[in-house]
Short mmCIF file of C-alpha atoms in Angstrom, two decimals:
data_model
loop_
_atom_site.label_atom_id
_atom_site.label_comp_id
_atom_site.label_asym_id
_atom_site.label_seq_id
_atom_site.Cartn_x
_atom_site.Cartn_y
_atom_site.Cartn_z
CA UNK A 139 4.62 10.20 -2.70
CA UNK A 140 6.62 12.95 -1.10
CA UNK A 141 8.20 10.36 1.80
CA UNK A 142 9.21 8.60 -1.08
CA UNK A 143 10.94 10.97 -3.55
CA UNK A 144 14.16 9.63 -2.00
CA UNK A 145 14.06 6.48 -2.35
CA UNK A 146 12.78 6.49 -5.98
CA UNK A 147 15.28 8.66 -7.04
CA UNK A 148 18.40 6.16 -5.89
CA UNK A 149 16.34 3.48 -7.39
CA UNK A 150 15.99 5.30 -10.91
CA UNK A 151 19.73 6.11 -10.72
CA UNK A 152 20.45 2.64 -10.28
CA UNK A 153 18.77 1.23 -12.79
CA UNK A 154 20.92 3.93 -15.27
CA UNK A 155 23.30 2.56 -13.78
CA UNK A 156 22.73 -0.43 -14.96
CA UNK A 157 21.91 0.46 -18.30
CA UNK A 158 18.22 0.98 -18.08
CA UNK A 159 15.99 3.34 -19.19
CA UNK A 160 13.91 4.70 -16.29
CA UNK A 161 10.81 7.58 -16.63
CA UNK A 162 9.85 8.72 -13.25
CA UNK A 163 6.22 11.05 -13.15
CA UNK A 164 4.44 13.03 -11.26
CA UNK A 165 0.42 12.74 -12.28
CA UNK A 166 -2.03 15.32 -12.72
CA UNK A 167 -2.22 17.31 -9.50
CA UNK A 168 0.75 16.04 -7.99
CA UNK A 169 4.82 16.93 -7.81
CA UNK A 170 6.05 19.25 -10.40
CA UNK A 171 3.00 18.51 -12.80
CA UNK A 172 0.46 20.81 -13.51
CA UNK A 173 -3.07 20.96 -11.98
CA UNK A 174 -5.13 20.47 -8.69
CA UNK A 175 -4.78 17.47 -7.05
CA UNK A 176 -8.80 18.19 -6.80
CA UNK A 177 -8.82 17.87 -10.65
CA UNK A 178 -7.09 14.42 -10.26
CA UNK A 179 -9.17 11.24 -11.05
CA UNK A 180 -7.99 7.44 -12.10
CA UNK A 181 -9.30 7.95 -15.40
CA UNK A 182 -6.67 10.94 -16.20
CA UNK A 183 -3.75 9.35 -14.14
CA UNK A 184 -4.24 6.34 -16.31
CA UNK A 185 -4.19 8.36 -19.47
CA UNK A 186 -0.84 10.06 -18.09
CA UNK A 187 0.62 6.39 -17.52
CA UNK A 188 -0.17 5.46 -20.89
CA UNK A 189 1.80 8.48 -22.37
CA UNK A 190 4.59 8.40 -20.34
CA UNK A 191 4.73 4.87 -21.80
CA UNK A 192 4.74 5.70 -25.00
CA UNK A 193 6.57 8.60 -24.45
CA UNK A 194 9.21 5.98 -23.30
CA UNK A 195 9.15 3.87 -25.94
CA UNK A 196 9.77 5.93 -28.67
CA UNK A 197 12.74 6.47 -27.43
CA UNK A 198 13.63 3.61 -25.46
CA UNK A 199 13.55 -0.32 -26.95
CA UNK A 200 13.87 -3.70 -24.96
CA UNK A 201 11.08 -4.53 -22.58
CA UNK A 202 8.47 -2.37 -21.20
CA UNK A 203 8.14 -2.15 -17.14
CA UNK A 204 5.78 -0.41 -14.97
CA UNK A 205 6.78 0.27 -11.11
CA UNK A 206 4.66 1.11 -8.87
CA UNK A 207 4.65 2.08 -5.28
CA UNK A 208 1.60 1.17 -3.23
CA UNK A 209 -1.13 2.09 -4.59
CA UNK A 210 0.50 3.38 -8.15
CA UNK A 211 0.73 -0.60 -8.25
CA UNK A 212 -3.23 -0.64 -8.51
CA UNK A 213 -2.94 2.26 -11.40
CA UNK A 214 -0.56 0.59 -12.80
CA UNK A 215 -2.48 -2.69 -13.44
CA UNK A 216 -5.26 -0.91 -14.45
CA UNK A 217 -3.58 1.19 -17.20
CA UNK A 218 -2.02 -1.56 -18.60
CA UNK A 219 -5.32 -3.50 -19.63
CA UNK A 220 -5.31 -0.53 -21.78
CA UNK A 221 -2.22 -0.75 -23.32
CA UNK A 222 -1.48 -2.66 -26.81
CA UNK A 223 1.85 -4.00 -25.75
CA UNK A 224 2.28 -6.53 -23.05
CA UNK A 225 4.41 -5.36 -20.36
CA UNK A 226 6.20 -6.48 -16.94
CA UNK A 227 5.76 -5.36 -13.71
CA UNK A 228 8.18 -4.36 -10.04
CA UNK A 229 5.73 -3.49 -7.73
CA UNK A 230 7.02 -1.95 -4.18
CA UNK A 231 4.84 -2.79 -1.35
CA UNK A 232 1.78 -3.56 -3.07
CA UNK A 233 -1.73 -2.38 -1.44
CA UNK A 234 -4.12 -5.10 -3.25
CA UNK A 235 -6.79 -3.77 -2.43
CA UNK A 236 -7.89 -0.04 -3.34
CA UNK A 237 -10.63 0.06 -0.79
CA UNK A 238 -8.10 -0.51 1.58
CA UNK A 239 -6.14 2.98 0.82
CA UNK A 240 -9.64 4.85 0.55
CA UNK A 241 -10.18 3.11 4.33
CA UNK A 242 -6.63 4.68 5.60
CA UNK A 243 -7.53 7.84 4.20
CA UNK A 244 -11.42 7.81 5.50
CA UNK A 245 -9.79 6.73 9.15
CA UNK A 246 -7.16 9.63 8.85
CA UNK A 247 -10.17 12.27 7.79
CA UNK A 248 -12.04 10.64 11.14
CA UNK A 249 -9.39 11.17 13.57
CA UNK A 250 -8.91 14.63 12.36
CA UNK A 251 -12.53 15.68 12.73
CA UNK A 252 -12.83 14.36 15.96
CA UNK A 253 -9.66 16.25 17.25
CA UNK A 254 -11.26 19.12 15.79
CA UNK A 255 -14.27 18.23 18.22
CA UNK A 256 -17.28 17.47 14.75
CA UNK A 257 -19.00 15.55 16.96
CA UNK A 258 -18.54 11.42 16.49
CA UNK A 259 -18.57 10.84 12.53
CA UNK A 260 -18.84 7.12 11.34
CA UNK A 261 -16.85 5.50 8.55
CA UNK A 262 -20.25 4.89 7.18
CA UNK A 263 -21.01 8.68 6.88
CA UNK A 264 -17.66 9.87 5.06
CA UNK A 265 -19.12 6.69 2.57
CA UNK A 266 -22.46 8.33 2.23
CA UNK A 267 -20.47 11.49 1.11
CA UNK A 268 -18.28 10.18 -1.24
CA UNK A 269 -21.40 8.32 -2.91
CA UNK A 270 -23.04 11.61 -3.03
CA UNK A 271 -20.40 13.28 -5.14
CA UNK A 272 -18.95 15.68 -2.21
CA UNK A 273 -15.26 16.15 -2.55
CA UNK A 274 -13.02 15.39 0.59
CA UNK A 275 -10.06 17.71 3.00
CA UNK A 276 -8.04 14.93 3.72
CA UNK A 277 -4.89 15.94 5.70
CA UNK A 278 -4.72 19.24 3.45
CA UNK A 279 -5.42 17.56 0.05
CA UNK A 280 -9.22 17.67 -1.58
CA UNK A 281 -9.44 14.20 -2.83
CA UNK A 282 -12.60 14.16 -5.39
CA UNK A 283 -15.40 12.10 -4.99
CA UNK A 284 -14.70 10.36 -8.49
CA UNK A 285 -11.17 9.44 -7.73
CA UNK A 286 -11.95 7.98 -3.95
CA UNK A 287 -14.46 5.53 -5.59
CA UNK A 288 -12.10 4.22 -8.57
CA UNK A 289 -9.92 3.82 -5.76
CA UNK A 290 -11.93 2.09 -3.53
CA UNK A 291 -12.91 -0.48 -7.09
CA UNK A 292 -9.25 -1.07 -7.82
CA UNK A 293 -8.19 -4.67 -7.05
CA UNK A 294 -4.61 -5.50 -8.90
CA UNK A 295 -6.27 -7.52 -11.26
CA UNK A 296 -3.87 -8.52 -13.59
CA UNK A 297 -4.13 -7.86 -17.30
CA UNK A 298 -4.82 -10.13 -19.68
CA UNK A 299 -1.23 -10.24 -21.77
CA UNK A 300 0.44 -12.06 -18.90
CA UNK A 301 4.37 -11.68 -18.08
CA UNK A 302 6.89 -11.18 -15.38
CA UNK A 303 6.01 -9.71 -11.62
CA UNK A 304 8.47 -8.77 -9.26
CA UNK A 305 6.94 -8.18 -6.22
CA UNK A 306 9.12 -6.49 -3.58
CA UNK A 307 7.97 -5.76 0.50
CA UNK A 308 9.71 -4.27 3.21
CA UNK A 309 9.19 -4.34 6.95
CA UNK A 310 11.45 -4.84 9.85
CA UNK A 311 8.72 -7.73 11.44
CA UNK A 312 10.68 -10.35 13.22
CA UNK A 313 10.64 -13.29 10.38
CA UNK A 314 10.95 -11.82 6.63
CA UNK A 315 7.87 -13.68 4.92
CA UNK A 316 5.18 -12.30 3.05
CA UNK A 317 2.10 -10.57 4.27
CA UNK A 318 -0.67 -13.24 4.32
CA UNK A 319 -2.95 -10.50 2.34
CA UNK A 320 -0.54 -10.84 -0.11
CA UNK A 321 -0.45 -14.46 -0.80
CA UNK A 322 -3.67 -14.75 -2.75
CA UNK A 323 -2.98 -11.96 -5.20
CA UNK A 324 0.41 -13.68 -5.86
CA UNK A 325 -1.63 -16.55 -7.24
CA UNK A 326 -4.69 -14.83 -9.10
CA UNK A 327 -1.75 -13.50 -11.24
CA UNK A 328 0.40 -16.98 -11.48
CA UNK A 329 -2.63 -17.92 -12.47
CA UNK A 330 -3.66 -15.95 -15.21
CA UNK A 331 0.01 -17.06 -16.80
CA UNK A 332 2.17 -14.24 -14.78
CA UNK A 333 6.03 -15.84 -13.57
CA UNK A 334 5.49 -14.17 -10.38
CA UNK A 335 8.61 -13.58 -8.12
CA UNK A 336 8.06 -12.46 -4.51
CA UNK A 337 10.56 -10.79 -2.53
CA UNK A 338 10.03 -10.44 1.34
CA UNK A 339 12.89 -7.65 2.50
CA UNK A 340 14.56 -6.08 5.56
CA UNK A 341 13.99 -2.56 5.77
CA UNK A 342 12.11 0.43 7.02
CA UNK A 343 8.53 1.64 5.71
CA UNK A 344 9.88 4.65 3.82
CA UNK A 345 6.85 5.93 2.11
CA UNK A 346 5.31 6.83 5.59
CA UNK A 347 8.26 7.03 7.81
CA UNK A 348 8.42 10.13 10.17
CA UNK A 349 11.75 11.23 9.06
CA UNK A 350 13.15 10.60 4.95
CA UNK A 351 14.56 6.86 5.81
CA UNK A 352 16.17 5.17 2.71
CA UNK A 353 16.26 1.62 2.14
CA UNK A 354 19.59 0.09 0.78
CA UNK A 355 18.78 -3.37 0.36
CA UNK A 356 15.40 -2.51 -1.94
CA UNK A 357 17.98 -1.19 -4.09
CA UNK A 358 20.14 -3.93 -5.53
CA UNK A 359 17.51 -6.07 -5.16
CA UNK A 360 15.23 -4.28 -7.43
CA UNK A 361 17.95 -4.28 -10.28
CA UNK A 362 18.69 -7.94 -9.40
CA UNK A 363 14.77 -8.53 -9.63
CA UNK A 364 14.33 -6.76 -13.25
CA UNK A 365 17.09 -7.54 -14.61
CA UNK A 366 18.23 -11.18 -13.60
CA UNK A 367 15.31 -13.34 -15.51
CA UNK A 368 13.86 -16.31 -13.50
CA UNK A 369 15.25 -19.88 -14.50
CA UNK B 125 -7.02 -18.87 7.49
CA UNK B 126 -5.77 -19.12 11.21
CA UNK B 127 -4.43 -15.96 12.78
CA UNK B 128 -1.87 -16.69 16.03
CA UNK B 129 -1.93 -14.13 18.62
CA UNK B 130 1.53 -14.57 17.44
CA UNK B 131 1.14 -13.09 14.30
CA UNK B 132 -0.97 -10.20 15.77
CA UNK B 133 1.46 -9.42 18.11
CA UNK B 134 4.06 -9.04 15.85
CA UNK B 135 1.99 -6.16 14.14
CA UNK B 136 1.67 -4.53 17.21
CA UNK B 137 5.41 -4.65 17.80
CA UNK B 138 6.01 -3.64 14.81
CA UNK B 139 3.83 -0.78 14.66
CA UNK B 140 4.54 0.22 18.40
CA UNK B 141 8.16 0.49 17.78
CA UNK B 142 8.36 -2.00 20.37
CA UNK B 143 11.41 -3.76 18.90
CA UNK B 144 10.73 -7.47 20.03
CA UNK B 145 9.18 -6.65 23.02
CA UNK B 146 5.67 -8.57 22.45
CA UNK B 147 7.61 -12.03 22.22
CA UNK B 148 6.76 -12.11 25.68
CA UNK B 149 3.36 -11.03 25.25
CA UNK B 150 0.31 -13.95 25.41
CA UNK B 151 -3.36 -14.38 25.02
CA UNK B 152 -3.52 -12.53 28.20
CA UNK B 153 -1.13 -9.49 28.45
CA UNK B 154 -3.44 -6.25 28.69
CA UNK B 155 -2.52 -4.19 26.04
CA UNK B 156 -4.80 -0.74 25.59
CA UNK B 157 -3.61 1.45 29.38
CA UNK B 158 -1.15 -0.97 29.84
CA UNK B 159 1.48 -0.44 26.76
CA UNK B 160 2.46 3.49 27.05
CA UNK B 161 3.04 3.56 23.26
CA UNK B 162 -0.20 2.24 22.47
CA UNK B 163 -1.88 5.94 22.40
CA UNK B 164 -4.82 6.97 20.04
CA UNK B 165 -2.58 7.94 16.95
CA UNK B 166 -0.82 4.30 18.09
CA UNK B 167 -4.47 2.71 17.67
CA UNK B 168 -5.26 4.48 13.81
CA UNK B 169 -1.91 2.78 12.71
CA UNK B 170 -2.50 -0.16 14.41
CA UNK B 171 -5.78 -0.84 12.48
CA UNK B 172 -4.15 0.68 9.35
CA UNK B 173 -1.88 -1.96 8.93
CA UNK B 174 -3.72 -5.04 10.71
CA UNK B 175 -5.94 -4.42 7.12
CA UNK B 176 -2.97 -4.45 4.89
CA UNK B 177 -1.48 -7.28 6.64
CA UNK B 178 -4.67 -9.57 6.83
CA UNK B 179 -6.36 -8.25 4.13
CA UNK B 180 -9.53 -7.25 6.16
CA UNK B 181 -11.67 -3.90 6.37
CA UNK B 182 -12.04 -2.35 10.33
CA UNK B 183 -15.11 -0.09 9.98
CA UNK B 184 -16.67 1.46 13.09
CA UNK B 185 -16.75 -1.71 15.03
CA UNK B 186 -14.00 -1.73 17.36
CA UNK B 187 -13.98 -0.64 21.21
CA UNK B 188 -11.53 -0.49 24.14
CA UNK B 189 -11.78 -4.08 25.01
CA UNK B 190 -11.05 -5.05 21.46
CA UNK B 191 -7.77 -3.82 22.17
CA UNK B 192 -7.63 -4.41 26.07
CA UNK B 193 -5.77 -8.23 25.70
CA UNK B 194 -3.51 -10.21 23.05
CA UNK B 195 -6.36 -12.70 23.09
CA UNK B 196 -9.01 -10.09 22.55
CA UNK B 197 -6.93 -8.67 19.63
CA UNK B 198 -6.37 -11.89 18.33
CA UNK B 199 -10.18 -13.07 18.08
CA UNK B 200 -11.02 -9.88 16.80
CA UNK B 201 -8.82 -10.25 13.47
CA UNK B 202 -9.68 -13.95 13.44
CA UNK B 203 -13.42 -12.91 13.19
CA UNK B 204 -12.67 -10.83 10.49
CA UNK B 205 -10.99 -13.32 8.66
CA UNK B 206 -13.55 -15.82 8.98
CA UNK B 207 -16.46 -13.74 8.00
#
């Protein structure tokens, strides 16, 4: 998240701007919140979700979104099957699939151990680990056992109360279309009764970026998205 | 679905920095010793986001000639797509 703060920051103030309500949070173990990260599983990041919506709502009315980034996109669709209102979605950059992140993070934990010279560690052993219970050093952070595998389960299924998805990606590929990964989710969720708009954008990767990058263009278009209803 | 080398490519280039470069690049342009940005950190990305693009898992099964041409490349994500 901390490539990102930027960016979600100009995005929040936008939306002000525009006369929305916005609640940014950091979860359990991350940002300015209290706790370990090593304390952090799904379970309690869903539970924070689900107060900072209601938190929101008690002092906010007109429709309820959830924005995620990445993977909060996964946590996101998960805490909402949990929630008694139905809700809309903007999700930045999507990951679909949880197991997915876990594999970036597993690969990142293997090239670091074999700088370090451990010998030559297989995906499938970090696997064996996690299925064990052992907590993980990824890059500096301990990533529990518990939270890697409701990771690795989370799929972007969408919830059953079905309404609007904006669904926003960035890249700076030569031809601005969708990623072909994406394509099926898009229709699992038109499917289950979702008006699904997908947006493929111009810009730079900003959540993993070397240097703090901003993207203007995600910007506008993320008011536009929210707040101009389809036809 | 059918992956074009084309499509690969464009991951690479993207990923590489290379900024276009790789529409040139074919079935047969050696890749792995041959492109200086394509280094070991270059390779973790690489595989990073060929999942997230394709929607496919890269366990421990790759070696240097899965990366050595475009065509290579290419056949290796198509495999993964098929299975």
């Amino acid at each position: 998240m901390n490539k990102s703060r930027r960016m979600v920051a100009l995005q929040a103030r936008a939306f002000a701007a525009a006369g929305t309500d916005v609640l940014l949070l950091d979860l359990l173990g991350c940002g300015d919140s209290s706790g370990d990260f090593a304390d952090a599983d799904w379970e309690r990041w869903i539970d924070d979700l689900l107060t900072a919506c209601r938190w929101l709502q008690a002092r906010s009315s007109g429709a309820l979104w959830l924005w995620g980034l990445r993977a909060g996109c996964l946590l996101a669709a998960d805490a909402a099957r949990q929630l008694d209102t139905r809700c809309d979605f903007l999700f930045w950059q999507p990951t679909p699939s949880g197991k997915t992140v876990l594999q970036q993070f597993l690969r990142l934990k293997l090239a670091g151990e074999m700088l370090a010279g451990a010998g030559k560690p297989t995906m499938e052993n970090l696997r064996r680990q996690l299925a064990a219970g052992a907590a993980m050093d990824i890059a500096g952070y301990q990533m529990s056992a518990a939270l890697a595998l409701a990771l690795e389960r989370s799929t972007l299924a969408p919830p059953l109360a079905p309404g609007r998805l904006e669904w926003i990606e960035l890249s700076n590929r030569t031809g601005d279309e969708l990623l072909p990964a994406s394509l099926p989710v898009l229709e699992r969720w038109r499917a289950a009764g979702f008006v699904a708009r997908a947006h493929a954008l111009r810009g730079p990767a900003f959540w993993q970026t070397t240097e703090i990058e901003e993207a203007p263009g995600l910007l506008s278009a993320s008011v536009a998205a929210v707040l101009q209803s389809p036809a | 679905m059918d992956v074009s080398t084309n499509q690969v490519l464009s991951v690479l280039d993207e990923v590489l920095g290379l900024g276009g470069r790789s529409a040139s690049f074919g079935r047969d342009t050696r890749l792995l010793g041959a492109i200086p940005e394509l280094d070991s950190t270059a390779v973790v990305w690489l595989l990073a986001r060929l999942e997230e693009h394709f929607g496919i898992v890269i366990d421990d099964d790759t070696d240097g000639l899965t990366f050595a041409t475009g065509g290579n490349l290419a056949d290796f994500v198509g495999a993964k797509l098929a299975a």
